[in-house]
Short mmCIF file of C-alpha atoms in Angstrom, two decimals:
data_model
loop_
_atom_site.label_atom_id
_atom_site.label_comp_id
_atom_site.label_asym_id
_atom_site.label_seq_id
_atom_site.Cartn_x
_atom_site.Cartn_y
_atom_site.Cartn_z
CA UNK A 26 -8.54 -19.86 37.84
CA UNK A 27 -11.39 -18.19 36.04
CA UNK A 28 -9.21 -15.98 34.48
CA UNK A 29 -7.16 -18.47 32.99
CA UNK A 30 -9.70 -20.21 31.49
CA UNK A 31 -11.50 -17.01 29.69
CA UNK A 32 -8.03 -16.26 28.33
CA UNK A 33 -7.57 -20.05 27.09
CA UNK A 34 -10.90 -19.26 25.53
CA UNK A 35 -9.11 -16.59 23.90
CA UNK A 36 -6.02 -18.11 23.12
CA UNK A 37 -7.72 -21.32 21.91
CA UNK A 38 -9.89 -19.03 19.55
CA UNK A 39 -6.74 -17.74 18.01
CA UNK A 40 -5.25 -21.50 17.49
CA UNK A 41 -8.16 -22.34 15.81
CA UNK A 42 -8.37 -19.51 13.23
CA UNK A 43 -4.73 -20.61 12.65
CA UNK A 44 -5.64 -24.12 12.43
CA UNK A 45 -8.09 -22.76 9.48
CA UNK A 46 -5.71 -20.59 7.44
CA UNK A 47 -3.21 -23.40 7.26
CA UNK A 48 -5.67 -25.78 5.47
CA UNK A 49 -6.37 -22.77 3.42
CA UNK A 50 -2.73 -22.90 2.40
CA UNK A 51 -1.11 -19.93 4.38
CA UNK A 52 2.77 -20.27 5.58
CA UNK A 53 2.67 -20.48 9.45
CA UNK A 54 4.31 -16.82 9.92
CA UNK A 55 1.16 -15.65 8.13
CA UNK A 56 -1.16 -17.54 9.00
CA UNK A 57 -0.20 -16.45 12.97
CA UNK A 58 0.20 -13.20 11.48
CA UNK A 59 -3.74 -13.14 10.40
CA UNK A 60 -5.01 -15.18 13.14
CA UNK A 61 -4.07 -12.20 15.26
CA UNK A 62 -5.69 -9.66 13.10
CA UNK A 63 -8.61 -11.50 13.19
CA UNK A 64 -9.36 -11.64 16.67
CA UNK A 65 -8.46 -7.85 17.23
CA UNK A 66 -10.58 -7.49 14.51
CA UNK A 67 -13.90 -9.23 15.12
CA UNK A 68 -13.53 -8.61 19.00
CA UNK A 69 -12.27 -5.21 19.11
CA UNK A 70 -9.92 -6.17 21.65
CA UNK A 71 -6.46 -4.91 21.63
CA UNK A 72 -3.81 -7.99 23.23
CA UNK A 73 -3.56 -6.61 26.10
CA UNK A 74 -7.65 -6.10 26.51
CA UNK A 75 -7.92 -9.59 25.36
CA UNK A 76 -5.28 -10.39 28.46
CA UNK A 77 -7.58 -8.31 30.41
CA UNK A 78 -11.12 -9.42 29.07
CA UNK A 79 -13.60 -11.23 32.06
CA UNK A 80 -16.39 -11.66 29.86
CA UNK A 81 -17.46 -14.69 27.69
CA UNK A 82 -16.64 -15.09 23.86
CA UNK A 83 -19.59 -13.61 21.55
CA UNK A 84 -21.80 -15.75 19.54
CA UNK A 85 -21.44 -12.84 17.01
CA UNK A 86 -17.94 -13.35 16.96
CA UNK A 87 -18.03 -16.86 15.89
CA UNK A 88 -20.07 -15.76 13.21
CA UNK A 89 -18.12 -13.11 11.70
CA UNK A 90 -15.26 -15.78 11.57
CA UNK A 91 -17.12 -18.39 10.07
CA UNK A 92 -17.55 -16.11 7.26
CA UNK A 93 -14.01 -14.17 7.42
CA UNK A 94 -12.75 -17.99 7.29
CA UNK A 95 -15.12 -19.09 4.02
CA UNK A 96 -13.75 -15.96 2.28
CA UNK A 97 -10.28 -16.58 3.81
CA UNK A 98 -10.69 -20.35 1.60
CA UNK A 99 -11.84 -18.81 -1.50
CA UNK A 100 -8.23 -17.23 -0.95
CA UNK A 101 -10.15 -13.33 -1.43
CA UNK A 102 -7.78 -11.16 0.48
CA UNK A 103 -7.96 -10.57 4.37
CA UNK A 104 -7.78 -6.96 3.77
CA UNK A 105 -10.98 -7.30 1.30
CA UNK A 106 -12.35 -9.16 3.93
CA UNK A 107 -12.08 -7.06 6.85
CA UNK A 108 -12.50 -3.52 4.62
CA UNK A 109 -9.50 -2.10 5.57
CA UNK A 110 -5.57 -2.31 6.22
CA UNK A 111 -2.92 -0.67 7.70
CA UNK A 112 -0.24 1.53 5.99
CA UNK A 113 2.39 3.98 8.32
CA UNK A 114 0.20 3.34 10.66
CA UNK A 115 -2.66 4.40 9.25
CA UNK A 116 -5.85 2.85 8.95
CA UNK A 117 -6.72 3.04 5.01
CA UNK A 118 -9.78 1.57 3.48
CA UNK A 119 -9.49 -1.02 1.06
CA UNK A 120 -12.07 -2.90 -1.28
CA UNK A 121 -11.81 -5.29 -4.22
CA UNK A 122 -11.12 -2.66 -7.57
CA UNK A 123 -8.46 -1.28 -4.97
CA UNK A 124 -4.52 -1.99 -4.91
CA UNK A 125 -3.48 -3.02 -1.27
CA UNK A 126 -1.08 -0.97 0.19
CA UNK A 127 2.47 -3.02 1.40
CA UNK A 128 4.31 -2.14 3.65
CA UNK A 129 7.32 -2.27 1.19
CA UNK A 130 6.09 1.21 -0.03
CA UNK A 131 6.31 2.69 2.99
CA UNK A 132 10.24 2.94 2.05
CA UNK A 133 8.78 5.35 -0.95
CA UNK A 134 7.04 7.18 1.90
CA UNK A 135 10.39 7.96 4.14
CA UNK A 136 12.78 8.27 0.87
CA UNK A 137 10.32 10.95 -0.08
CA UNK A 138 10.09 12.87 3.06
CA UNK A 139 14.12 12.70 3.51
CA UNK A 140 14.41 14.36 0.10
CA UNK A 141 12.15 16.93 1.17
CA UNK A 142 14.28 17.39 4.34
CA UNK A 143 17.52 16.89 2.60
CA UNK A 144 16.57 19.73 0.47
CA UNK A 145 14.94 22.05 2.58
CA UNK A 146 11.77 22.08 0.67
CA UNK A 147 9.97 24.53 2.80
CA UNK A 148 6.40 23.94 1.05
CA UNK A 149 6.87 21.42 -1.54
CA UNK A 150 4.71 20.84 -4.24
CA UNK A 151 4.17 16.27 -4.77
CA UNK A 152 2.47 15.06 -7.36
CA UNK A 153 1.34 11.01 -6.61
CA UNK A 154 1.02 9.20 -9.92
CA UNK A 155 -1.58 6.49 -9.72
CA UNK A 156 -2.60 6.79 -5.86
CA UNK A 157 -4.66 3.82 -6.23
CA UNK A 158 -5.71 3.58 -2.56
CA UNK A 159 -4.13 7.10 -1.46
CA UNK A 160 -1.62 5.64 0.51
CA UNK A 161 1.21 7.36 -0.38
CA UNK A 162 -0.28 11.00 -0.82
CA UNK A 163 -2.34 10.47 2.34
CA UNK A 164 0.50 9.46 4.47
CA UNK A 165 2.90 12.20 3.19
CA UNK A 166 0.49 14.55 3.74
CA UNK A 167 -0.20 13.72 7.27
CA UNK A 168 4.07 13.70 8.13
CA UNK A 169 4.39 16.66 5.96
CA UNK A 170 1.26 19.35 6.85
CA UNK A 171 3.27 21.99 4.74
CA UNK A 172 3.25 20.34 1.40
CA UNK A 173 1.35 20.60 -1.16
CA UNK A 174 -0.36 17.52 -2.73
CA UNK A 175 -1.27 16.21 -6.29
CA UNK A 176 -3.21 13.16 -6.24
CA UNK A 177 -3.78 11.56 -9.65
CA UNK A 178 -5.78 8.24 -10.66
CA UNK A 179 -7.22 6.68 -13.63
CA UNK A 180 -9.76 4.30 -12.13
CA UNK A 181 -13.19 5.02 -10.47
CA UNK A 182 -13.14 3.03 -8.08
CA UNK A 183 -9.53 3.40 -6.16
CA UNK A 184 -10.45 7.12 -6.92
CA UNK A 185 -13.42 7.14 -4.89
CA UNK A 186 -11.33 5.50 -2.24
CA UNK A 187 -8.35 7.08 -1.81
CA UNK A 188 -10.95 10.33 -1.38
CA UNK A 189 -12.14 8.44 1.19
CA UNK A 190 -8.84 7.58 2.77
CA UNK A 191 -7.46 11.08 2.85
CA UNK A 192 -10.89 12.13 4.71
CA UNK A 193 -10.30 9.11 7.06
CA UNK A 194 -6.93 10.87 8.03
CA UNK A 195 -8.24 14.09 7.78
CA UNK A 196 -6.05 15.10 5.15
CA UNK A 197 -8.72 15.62 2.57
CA UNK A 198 -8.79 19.66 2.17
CA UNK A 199 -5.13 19.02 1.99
CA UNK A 200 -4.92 16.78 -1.51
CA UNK A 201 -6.06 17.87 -4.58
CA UNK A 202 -7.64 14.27 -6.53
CA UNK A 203 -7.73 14.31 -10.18
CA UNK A 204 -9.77 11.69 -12.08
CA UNK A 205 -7.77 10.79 -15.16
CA UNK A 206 -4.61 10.28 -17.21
CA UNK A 207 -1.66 11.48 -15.44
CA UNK A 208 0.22 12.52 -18.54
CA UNK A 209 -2.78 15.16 -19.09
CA UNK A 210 -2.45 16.51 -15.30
CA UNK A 211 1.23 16.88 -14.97
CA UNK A 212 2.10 20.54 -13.26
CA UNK A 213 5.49 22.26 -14.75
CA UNK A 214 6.41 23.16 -11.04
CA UNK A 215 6.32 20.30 -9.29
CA UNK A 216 9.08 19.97 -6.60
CA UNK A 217 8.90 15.87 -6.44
CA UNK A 218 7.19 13.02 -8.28
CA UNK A 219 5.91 9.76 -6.11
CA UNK A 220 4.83 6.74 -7.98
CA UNK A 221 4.38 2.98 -7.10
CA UNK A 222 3.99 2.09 -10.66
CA UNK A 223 2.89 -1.67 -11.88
CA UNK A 224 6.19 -3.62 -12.49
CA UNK A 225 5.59 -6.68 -12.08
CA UNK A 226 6.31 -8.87 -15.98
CA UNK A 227 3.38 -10.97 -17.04
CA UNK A 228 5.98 -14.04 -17.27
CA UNK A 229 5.79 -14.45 -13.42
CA UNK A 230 2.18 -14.55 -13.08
CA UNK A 231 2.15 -17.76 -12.31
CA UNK A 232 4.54 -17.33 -9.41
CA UNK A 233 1.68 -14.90 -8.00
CA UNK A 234 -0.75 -16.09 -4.14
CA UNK A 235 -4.21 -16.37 -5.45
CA UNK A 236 -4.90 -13.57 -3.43
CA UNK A 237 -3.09 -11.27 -5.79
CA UNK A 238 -3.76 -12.49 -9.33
CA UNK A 239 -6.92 -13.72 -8.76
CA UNK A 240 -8.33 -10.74 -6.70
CA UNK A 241 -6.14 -7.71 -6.94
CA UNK A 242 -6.41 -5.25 -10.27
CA UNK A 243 -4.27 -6.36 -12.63
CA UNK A 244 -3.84 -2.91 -14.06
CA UNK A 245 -2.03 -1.95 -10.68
CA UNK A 246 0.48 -5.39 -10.89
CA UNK A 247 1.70 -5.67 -14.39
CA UNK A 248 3.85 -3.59 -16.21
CA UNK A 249 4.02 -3.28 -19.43
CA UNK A 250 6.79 -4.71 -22.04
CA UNK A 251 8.33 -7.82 -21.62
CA UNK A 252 10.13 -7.32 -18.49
CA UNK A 253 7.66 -5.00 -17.21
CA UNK A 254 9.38 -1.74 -16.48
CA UNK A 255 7.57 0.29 -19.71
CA UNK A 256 6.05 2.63 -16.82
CA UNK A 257 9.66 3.46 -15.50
CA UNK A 258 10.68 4.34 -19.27
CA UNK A 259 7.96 6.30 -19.39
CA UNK A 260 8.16 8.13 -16.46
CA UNK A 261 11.89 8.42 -17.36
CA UNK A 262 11.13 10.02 -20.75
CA UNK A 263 8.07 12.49 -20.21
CA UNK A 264 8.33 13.78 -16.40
CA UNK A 265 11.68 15.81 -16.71
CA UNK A 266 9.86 18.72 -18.04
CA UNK A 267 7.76 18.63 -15.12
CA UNK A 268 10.16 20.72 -12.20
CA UNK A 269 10.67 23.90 -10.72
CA UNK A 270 12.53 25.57 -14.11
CA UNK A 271 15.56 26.94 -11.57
CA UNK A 272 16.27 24.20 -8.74
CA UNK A 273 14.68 21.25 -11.04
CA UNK A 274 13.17 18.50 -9.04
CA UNK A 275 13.25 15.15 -8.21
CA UNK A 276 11.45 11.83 -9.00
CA UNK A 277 10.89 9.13 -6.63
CA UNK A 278 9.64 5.54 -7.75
CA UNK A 279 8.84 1.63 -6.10
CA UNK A 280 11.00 -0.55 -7.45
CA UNK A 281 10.46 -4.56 -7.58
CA UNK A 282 13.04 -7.26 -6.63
CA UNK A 283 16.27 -7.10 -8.88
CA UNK A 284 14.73 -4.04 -10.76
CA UNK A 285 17.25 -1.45 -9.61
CA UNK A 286 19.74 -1.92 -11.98
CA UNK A 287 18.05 -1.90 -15.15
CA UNK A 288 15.70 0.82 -13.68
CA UNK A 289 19.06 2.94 -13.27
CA UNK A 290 20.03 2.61 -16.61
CA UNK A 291 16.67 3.84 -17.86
CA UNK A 292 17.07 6.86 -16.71
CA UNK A 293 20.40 7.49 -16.74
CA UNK A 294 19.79 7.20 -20.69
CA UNK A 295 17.16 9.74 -20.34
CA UNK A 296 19.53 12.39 -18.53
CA UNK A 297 18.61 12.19 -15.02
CA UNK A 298 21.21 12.58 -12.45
CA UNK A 299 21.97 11.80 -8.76
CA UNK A 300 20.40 8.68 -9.23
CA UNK A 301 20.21 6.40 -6.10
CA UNK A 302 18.34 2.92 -4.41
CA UNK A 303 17.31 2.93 -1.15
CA UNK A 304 16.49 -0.16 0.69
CA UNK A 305 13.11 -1.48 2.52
CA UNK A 306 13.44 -2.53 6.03
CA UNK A 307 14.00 -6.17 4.89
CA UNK A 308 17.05 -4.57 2.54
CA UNK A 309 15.75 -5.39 -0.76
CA UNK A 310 16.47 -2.51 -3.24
CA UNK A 311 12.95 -0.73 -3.12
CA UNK A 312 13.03 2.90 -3.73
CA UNK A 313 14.84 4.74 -7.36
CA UNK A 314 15.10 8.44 -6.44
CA UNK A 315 16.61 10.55 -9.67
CA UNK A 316 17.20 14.26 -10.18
CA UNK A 317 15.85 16.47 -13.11
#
C-alpha cells in the first residue's frame, strides 16, 4: 500500500504539470509529452526509477517546477528552460541565441551518412553550413569517427555552443569550428555539404507557437525572398565548385513542408544531378540530396 501511494505521488505530480501546460495553451500530446520531461528532469528519475522510487517528493522539486511552469506561461521554450535537448540521442545544450535542434533533421543526419555509405566514402571530408547548435556535425561525427568535419557559423553565440556540444559528445578534437561567413570558408575538396538552412517565408509568421517567433533567432527561421528558399538558390549557385575535382560531391539540405518541388527545380537549373527527397519518419518530404 505504501508503494502505491508514493507512486500516486508521482503520478499525481505528472497530472498536475499537465494540468499547467494546458492552461498555458499546449495540445494534450505535448503537453503529456513535457509533463514527462519535466519530472525526469527535475527528479532525475528515469520511469522506471520513478516506478521504483520509496522516498518522498522533494521540496526542491516543487520549486524548480514552479519556476519551469512560470517560464513554461511566458511560452519561453522548455528546452531554454531546462538548458538542454535531445537530438539522435544525444544530449546537446541549448540556450536562447541558439536554434533548437528537431528531430525532423535527424532525417539530414541518416540521408547524409547513407550517402557516405552508398558511396564508399572511406574518410570523407563534410562541411556543416550554419551548425547553429552543432547538431548535425556533432552527431555525424560521433556515427562516422572516420570523417572529417567542417563546422561553420556566423553567430557568437550558437558558435560558442555548438563548441560546447561537440565537447559534450566528445567529438571536439574531431570538428574543425569556423567563426564566420560560410561563403569565405568553403574548401574545394569537400566530399559532402550538410545544411539546415532558414526556409521558412516571412508570410507565415503568424502561423508560428510563441515559442518559436517570439524566442527562437529569427536569423535561423526565415529565409530570404518571398517564398523563402533564397538560401537554397544560393547554395544551388555557389557550392558546385566546392567538390573533389574527379568524383565531384554531393550536397545535402533540410527542406520545409511542400518545399521539395520548387527546391528541385532550383537546382536542377543550376546543373546538379541525381537529385532526390527523402522523407522524415512522419513522411513529409524533408531531406534534398543533389550531385555536383
Amino acid at each position: 500500500m505504501e508503494e502505491l501511494v508514493i507512486q500516486n505521488q508521482l503520478l499525481d505530480l505528472k497530472r498536475r504539470i499537465k494540468e499547467r501546460l494546458l492552461k498555458v495553451g499546449l495540445e494534450p500530446a505535448e503537453a503529456t509529452a513535457e509533463s514527462e520531461w519535466i519530472t525526469k528532469d527535475v527528479s532525475g528519475l528515469s520511469v522506471a526509477q520513478q516506478i521504483l522510487f520509496e522516498g518522498s517528493l522533494k521540496e526542491e522539486w516543487n520549486t524548480r517546477i514552479e519556476h519551469i511552469l512560470r517560464e513554461r506561461k511566458k511560452r519561453v521554450p522548455l528546452q531554454y528552460i531546462l538548458g538542454h535537448t535531445s537530438f539522435m540521442g544525444l544530449r546537446f545544450s541549448v540556450e536562447p541565441g541558439v536554434f533548437i535542434p528537431r528531430s525532423d533533421t535527424e532525417a539530414l543526419v541518416e540521408a547524409t551518412v547513407e550517402t557516405v555509405r552508398k558511396e564508399q566514402l572511406l574518410n570523407p571530408y563534410i562541411m556543416d553550413i550554419g551548425t547553429g547548435s552543432g547538431a548535425i556535425a556533432v552527431a555525424l561525427a560521433v556515427k562516422m569517427p572516420h570523417a572529417k568535419i567542417l563546422a561553420v557559423e556566423l553567430e557568437e553565440i550558437p558558435f560558442r555552443v555548438a563548441q560546447q556540444n561537440a565537447a559534450l559528445n566528445g567529438v571536439f578534437e574531431r570538428i574543425q569550428f569556423v567563426r564566420g561567413n560560410w561563403q569565405e570558408h568553403v574548401p574545394l575538396d569537400l566530399d559532402i555539404i550538410v545544411s539546415n538552412p532558414p526556409y521558412i517565408a516571412e508570410s507565415l509568421k503568424p502561423t508560428l507557437a510563441p515559442e518559436v517567433l517570439d524566442h527562437e533567432p529569427h536569423k535561423a527561421l526565415f529565409g530570404s525572398g518571398e517564398d523563402g528558399l533564397g538560401y537554397y538558390r544560393e547554395l544551388a549557385r555557389t557550392t558546385r565548385f566546392a567538390f573533389n575535382k574527379i568524383a565531384g560531391g554531393w550536397l545535402l539540405c533540410e527542406l520545409g513542408d511542400g518545399q521539395a518541388s520548387d527546391c528541385q527545380s532550383i537546382f536542377s537549373e543550376q546543373g546538379w544531378t541525381q537529385i532526390g527527397i527523402c522523407s522524415d519518419l512522419n513522411g513529409v518530404d524533408r531531406v534534398l540530396s543533389a550531385h555536383s
